[in-house]
Amino acid sequence: MDKFTVHRGVAVPLLRINIDTDAIIPSREMKHVSKTGLGDGLFAGWRYLEPNGRTPNPEFVLNQPPYAGASILLAGANFGCGSSREHAVWALKEYGFRAIVAPTFGAIFYNNCIRNDLLPVVLPEAAIQHLSCEPVTGSLTIDLERCVLVSPGGTEYLFEIQAAHREMLLEGLDPVALTLKLEDRIAAFQQRDRTQRPWIYLDQPNTASQNPLA
């Protein structure tokens, strides 16, 4: 995973509520089992004029020139609700988004973001409305070290994130790598446990005779 420390980029407003994972990546666009090849299908139902086509819809905000290259998405409440498809996060990542700012998120989607180094930022709806009115030419800055989002005009918004999630993003760790940071403690536990309960380890001799339940 890529580390997320400080990111500065153009923010694009998509302030609809209840944007579900099927809107983010329609099922017809899920033609790959890997994390790649999904960016073109992001928001395909809104982004293109016809189903299965690639003619850009000029009315859709991602197709408007001022937002070309946007890497921060300002969204409405309950973003990422619906199914648990992780493809939604993969599509957002491949398109180029590094952070999603919303009042609330679908729970599974939120955790999928963390596991794929896409920062979900929770801010009040009023703050997001204010950010969406900032000049398009400016860039938002998100400082995960300080847990602060800075608007183009300089207004700072504090946000909260669980310590473990923050650590994963700052250090670029997936759940396995995060667990392996505790390798010494895990080994010490196993050593103590082998002494206290030797019968549960297959490599112990005379396992059956030492099992008090046998």
mmCIF file of C-alpha atoms in Angstrom:
data_model
loop_
_atom_site.group_PDB
_atom_site.id
_atom_site.type_symbol
_atom_site.label_atom_id
_atom_site.label_comp_id
_atom_site.label_asym_id
_atom_site.label_seq_id
_atom_site.Cartn_x
_atom_site.Cartn_y
_atom_site.Cartn_z
ATOM 1 C CA MET A 1 0.000 0.000 0.000
ATOM 2 C CA ASP A 2 1.052 3.590 -0.624
ATOM 3 C CA LYS A 3 1.655 5.791 2.401
ATOM 4 C CA PHE A 4 -0.755 8.662 2.978
ATOM 5 C CA THR A 5 0.753 11.573 4.891
ATOM 6 C CA VAL A 6 -0.151 14.870 3.220
ATOM 7 C CA HIS A 7 -2.141 15.136 0.011
ATOM 8 C CA ARG A 8 -2.957 18.253 -1.970
ATOM 9 C CA GLY A 9 -5.367 18.139 -4.865
ATOM 10 C CA VAL A 10 -8.434 19.439 -6.667
ATOM 11 C CA ALA A 11 -11.743 18.529 -5.023
ATOM 12 C CA VAL A 12 -14.794 17.656 -7.104
ATOM 13 C CA PRO A 13 -18.271 17.962 -5.544
ATOM 14 C CA LEU A 14 -20.729 15.101 -6.006
ATOM 15 C CA LEU A 15 -23.102 15.981 -3.210
ATOM 16 C CA ARG A 16 -25.812 13.401 -3.763
ATOM 17 C CA ILE A 17 -26.852 11.371 -0.746
ATOM 18 C CA ASN A 18 -26.886 7.567 -0.606
ATOM 19 C CA ILE A 19 -24.504 6.988 -3.521
ATOM 20 C CA ASP A 20 -24.245 3.212 -3.424
ATOM 21 C CA THR A 21 -21.539 0.890 -4.669
ATOM 22 C CA ASP A 22 -23.549 0.018 -7.781
ATOM 23 C CA ALA A 23 -23.544 3.691 -8.771
ATOM 24 C CA ILE A 24 -19.817 3.915 -8.061
ATOM 25 C CA ILE A 25 -19.047 0.853 -10.205
ATOM 26 C CA PRO A 26 -22.070 -0.730 -11.965
ATOM 27 C CA SER A 27 -22.075 -4.521 -11.979
ATOM 28 C CA ARG A 28 -21.834 -4.551 -15.798
ATOM 29 C CA GLU A 29 -18.444 -2.815 -15.466
ATOM 30 C CA MET A 30 -17.005 -5.467 -13.151
ATOM 31 C CA LYS A 31 -15.210 -7.437 -15.851
ATOM 32 C CA HIS A 32 -11.998 -8.027 -13.926
ATOM 33 C CA VAL A 33 -11.147 -9.995 -10.820
ATOM 34 C CA SER A 34 -8.072 -7.888 -10.113
ATOM 35 C CA LYS A 35 -7.823 -4.370 -8.710
ATOM 36 C CA THR A 36 -7.000 -2.901 -12.118
ATOM 37 C CA GLY A 37 -9.082 -2.141 -15.190
ATOM 38 C CA LEU A 38 -11.963 -0.591 -13.258
ATOM 39 C CA GLY A 39 -11.221 3.132 -13.496
ATOM 40 C CA ASP A 40 -13.022 3.604 -16.813
ATOM 41 C CA GLY A 41 -16.178 2.138 -15.290
ATOM 42 C CA LEU A 42 -16.248 4.528 -12.334
ATOM 43 C CA PHE A 43 -19.706 6.176 -12.127
ATOM 44 C CA ALA A 44 -20.353 4.744 -15.614
ATOM 45 C CA GLY A 45 -24.120 5.158 -15.328
ATOM 46 C CA TRP A 46 -23.726 8.927 -14.897
ATOM 47 C CA ARG A 47 -20.409 9.513 -16.598
ATOM 48 C CA TYR A 48 -21.368 8.234 -20.062
ATOM 49 C CA LEU A 49 -24.377 8.938 -22.269
ATOM 50 C CA GLU A 50 -25.244 5.325 -23.022
ATOM 51 C CA PRO A 51 -24.995 2.009 -21.132
ATOM 52 C CA ASN A 52 -21.849 0.095 -22.049
ATOM 53 C CA GLY A 53 -20.677 3.147 -24.040
ATOM 54 C CA ARG A 54 -17.883 5.638 -23.467
ATOM 55 C CA THR A 55 -19.368 8.876 -24.820
ATOM 56 C CA PRO A 56 -18.811 11.372 -22.000
ATOM 57 C CA ASN A 57 -21.881 13.001 -20.508
ATOM 58 C CA PRO A 58 -20.959 16.713 -20.472
ATOM 59 C CA GLU A 59 -23.389 17.343 -17.619
ATOM 60 C CA PHE A 60 -21.598 15.002 -15.224
ATOM 61 C CA VAL A 61 -19.233 16.837 -12.954
ATOM 62 C CA LEU A 62 -16.223 14.552 -13.495
ATOM 63 C CA ASN A 63 -16.355 15.336 -17.211
ATOM 64 C CA GLN A 64 -16.182 19.101 -16.697
ATOM 65 C CA PRO A 65 -12.736 20.593 -17.499
ATOM 66 C CA PRO A 66 -12.194 22.438 -14.183
ATOM 67 C CA TYR A 67 -12.288 19.119 -12.365
ATOM 68 C CA ALA A 68 -9.904 17.234 -14.657
ATOM 69 C CA GLY A 69 -7.392 15.429 -12.510
ATOM 70 C CA ALA A 70 -9.442 15.782 -9.334
ATOM 71 C CA SER A 71 -8.110 13.558 -6.561
ATOM 72 C CA ILE A 72 -10.478 14.444 -3.702
ATOM 73 C CA LEU A 73 -14.207 13.684 -3.869
ATOM 74 C CA LEU A 74 -16.695 15.739 -1.848
ATOM 75 C CA ALA A 75 -19.741 13.538 -1.341
ATOM 76 C CA GLY A 76 -23.111 13.424 0.351
ATOM 77 C CA ALA A 77 -24.191 11.392 3.354
ATOM 78 C CA ASN A 78 -24.038 7.593 3.395
ATOM 79 C CA PHE A 79 -21.509 7.427 0.561
ATOM 80 C CA GLY A 80 -20.618 3.860 -0.425
ATOM 81 C CA CYS A 81 -23.753 2.237 0.951
ATOM 82 C CA GLY A 82 -25.240 -0.882 -0.624
ATOM 83 C CA SER A 83 -23.250 -3.973 -1.490
ATOM 84 C CA SER A 84 -19.876 -4.920 -0.047
ATOM 85 C CA ARG A 85 -18.118 -4.934 -3.440
ATOM 86 C CA GLU A 86 -14.528 -3.832 -2.936
ATOM 87 C CA HIS A 87 -14.393 -3.010 -6.642
ATOM 88 C CA ALA A 88 -15.963 0.357 -5.794
ATOM 89 C CA VAL A 89 -12.863 1.405 -3.876
ATOM 90 C CA TRP A 90 -10.541 -0.062 -6.509
ATOM 91 C CA ALA A 91 -12.322 1.956 -9.230
ATOM 92 C CA LEU A 92 -12.025 5.194 -7.233
ATOM 93 C CA LYS A 93 -8.329 4.520 -6.614
ATOM 94 C CA GLU A 94 -7.574 3.724 -10.232
ATOM 95 C CA TYR A 95 -9.366 6.871 -11.395
ATOM 96 C CA GLY A 96 -6.985 8.840 -9.204
ATOM 97 C CA PHE A 97 -8.862 9.650 -6.020
ATOM 98 C CA ARG A 98 -6.812 9.649 -2.813
ATOM 99 C CA ALA A 99 -9.505 10.819 -0.388
ATOM 100 C CA ILE A 100 -13.307 10.913 -0.072
ATOM 101 C CA VAL A 101 -14.908 13.548 2.167
ATOM 102 C CA ALA A 102 -18.459 12.834 3.314
ATOM 103 C CA PRO A 103 -20.708 13.305 6.392
ATOM 104 C CA THR A 104 -21.130 9.529 6.722
ATOM 105 C CA PHE A 105 -20.040 6.384 4.888
ATOM 106 C CA GLY A 106 -21.352 2.880 4.377
ATOM 107 C CA ALA A 107 -19.569 0.842 7.052
ATOM 108 C CA ILE A 108 -18.093 -1.845 4.786
ATOM 109 C CA PHE A 109 -17.083 0.717 2.172
ATOM 110 C CA TYR A 110 -15.315 2.784 4.854
ATOM 111 C CA ASN A 111 -13.238 -0.203 5.970
ATOM 112 C CA ASN A 112 -12.477 -1.130 2.356
ATOM 113 C CA CYS A 113 -11.109 2.382 1.873
ATOM 114 C CA ILE A 114 -8.711 1.972 4.780
ATOM 115 C CA ARG A 115 -7.517 -1.397 3.463
ATOM 116 C CA ASN A 116 -6.794 0.133 0.045
ATOM 117 C CA ASP A 117 -5.071 3.367 1.155
ATOM 118 C CA LEU A 118 -7.997 5.593 0.183
ATOM 119 C CA LEU A 119 -8.580 8.078 3.020
ATOM 120 C CA PRO A 120 -12.238 8.484 4.100
ATOM 121 C CA VAL A 121 -12.668 11.853 5.860
ATOM 122 C CA VAL A 122 -15.818 12.484 7.900
ATOM 123 C CA LEU A 123 -16.857 16.140 8.099
ATOM 124 C CA PRO A 124 -20.204 17.789 8.884
ATOM 125 C CA GLU A 125 -22.477 18.364 5.910
ATOM 126 C CA ALA A 126 -22.266 22.145 6.369
ATOM 127 C CA ALA A 127 -18.475 22.044 6.128
ATOM 128 C CA ILE A 128 -18.621 20.012 2.925
ATOM 129 C CA GLN A 129 -21.148 22.423 1.455
ATOM 130 C CA HIS A 130 -18.761 25.268 2.266
ATOM 131 C CA LEU A 131 -15.832 23.426 0.673
ATOM 132 C CA SER A 132 -17.862 22.809 -2.484
ATOM 133 C CA CYS A 133 -18.242 26.579 -2.875
ATOM 134 C CA GLU A 134 -14.495 27.229 -2.773
ATOM 135 C CA PRO A 135 -12.836 28.346 -6.041
ATOM 136 C CA VAL A 136 -12.398 25.392 -8.378
ATOM 137 C CA THR A 137 -8.883 26.533 -9.198
ATOM 138 C CA GLY A 138 -7.768 26.051 -5.592
ATOM 139 C CA SER A 139 -6.623 22.833 -4.019
ATOM 140 C CA LEU A 140 -7.531 21.191 -0.755
ATOM 141 C CA THR A 141 -4.794 19.961 1.528
ATOM 142 C CA ILE A 142 -5.346 16.935 3.736
ATOM 143 C CA ASP A 143 -2.744 16.427 6.459
ATOM 144 C CA LEU A 144 -3.249 13.019 8.059
ATOM 145 C CA GLU A 145 -0.418 13.613 10.544
ATOM 146 C CA ARG A 146 -2.410 16.507 12.031
ATOM 147 C CA CYS A 147 -5.865 15.159 11.024
ATOM 148 C CA VAL A 148 -6.624 18.502 9.385
ATOM 149 C CA LEU A 149 -8.196 19.419 6.047
ATOM 150 C CA VAL A 150 -7.274 22.893 4.785
ATOM 151 C CA SER A 151 -9.517 24.635 2.261
ATOM 152 C CA PRO A 152 -8.116 26.711 -0.634
ATOM 153 C CA GLY A 153 -9.046 29.784 1.400
ATOM 154 C CA GLY A 154 -7.069 28.588 4.424
ATOM 155 C CA THR A 155 -9.921 27.428 6.663
ATOM 156 C CA GLU A 156 -8.905 24.386 8.696
ATOM 157 C CA TYR A 157 -11.255 21.518 9.485
ATOM 158 C CA LEU A 158 -10.248 18.941 12.084
ATOM 159 C CA PHE A 159 -11.380 15.384 11.515
ATOM 160 C CA GLU A 160 -11.173 12.188 13.523
ATOM 161 C CA ILE A 161 -10.011 8.733 12.518
ATOM 162 C CA GLN A 162 -9.308 5.626 14.575
ATOM 163 C CA ALA A 163 -5.679 5.355 15.684
ATOM 164 C CA ALA A 164 -5.204 1.948 14.028
ATOM 165 C CA HIS A 165 -6.669 3.201 10.735
ATOM 166 C CA ARG A 166 -4.473 6.296 10.842
ATOM 167 C CA GLU A 167 -1.396 4.138 11.476
ATOM 168 C CA MET A 168 -2.231 1.859 8.549
ATOM 169 C CA LEU A 169 -2.567 4.785 6.161
ATOM 170 C CA LEU A 170 0.450 6.734 7.424
ATOM 171 C CA GLU A 171 2.729 3.702 7.231
ATOM 172 C CA GLY A 172 1.152 2.086 4.168
ATOM 173 C CA LEU A 173 0.307 -1.118 6.013
ATOM 174 C CA ASP A 174 -2.390 -3.631 5.165
ATOM 175 C CA PRO A 175 -4.009 -5.628 8.032
ATOM 176 C CA VAL A 176 -1.461 -8.459 7.708
ATOM 177 C CA ALA A 177 1.509 -6.082 7.795
ATOM 178 C CA LEU A 178 -0.039 -4.261 10.759
ATOM 179 C CA THR A 179 -0.341 -7.566 12.642
ATOM 180 C CA LEU A 180 3.237 -8.545 11.810
ATOM 181 C CA LYS A 181 4.430 -5.405 13.618
ATOM 182 C CA LEU A 182 3.461 -7.326 16.755
ATOM 183 C CA GLU A 183 5.501 -10.401 15.785
ATOM 184 C CA ASP A 184 7.633 -10.313 18.968
ATOM 185 C CA ARG A 185 4.543 -10.135 21.203
ATOM 186 C CA ILE A 186 2.853 -12.917 19.234
ATOM 187 C CA ALA A 187 5.944 -15.152 19.614
ATOM 188 C CA ALA A 188 6.127 -14.426 23.352
ATOM 189 C CA PHE A 189 2.437 -15.324 23.747
ATOM 190 C CA GLN A 190 2.930 -18.595 21.863
ATOM 191 C CA GLN A 191 5.917 -19.484 24.044
ATOM 192 C CA ARG A 192 3.886 -18.920 27.226
ATOM 193 C CA ASP A 193 0.881 -20.722 25.791
ATOM 194 C CA ARG A 194 2.938 -23.774 24.788
ATOM 195 C CA THR A 195 4.010 -24.076 28.414
ATOM 196 C CA GLN A 196 0.494 -23.676 29.780
ATOM 197 C CA ARG A 197 -1.424 -25.708 27.140
ATOM 198 C CA PRO A 198 1.037 -27.988 25.305
ATOM 199 C CA TRP A 199 -1.737 -30.380 24.215
ATOM 200 C CA ILE A 200 -3.174 -27.937 21.650
ATOM 201 C CA TYR A 201 0.046 -27.845 19.579
ATOM 202 C CA LEU A 202 0.332 -30.584 16.941
ATOM 203 C CA ASP A 203 4.120 -30.676 17.115
ATOM 204 C CA GLN A 204 4.099 -31.645 20.812
ATOM 205 C CA PRO A 205 4.999 -35.308 21.546
ATOM 206 C CA ASN A 206 2.478 -37.532 23.303
ATOM 207 C CA THR A 207 -0.315 -35.062 22.508
ATOM 208 C CA ALA A 208 -3.142 -37.471 23.219
ATOM 209 C CA SER A 209 -1.778 -38.571 26.589
ATOM 210 C CA GLN A 210 -1.372 -34.935 27.729
ATOM 211 C CA ASN A 211 -4.844 -33.897 26.705
ATOM 212 C CA PRO A 212 -6.938 -33.731 29.888
ATOM 213 C CA LEU A 213 -10.079 -33.938 27.759
ATOM 214 C CA ALA A 214 -9.015 -37.198 26.068
#
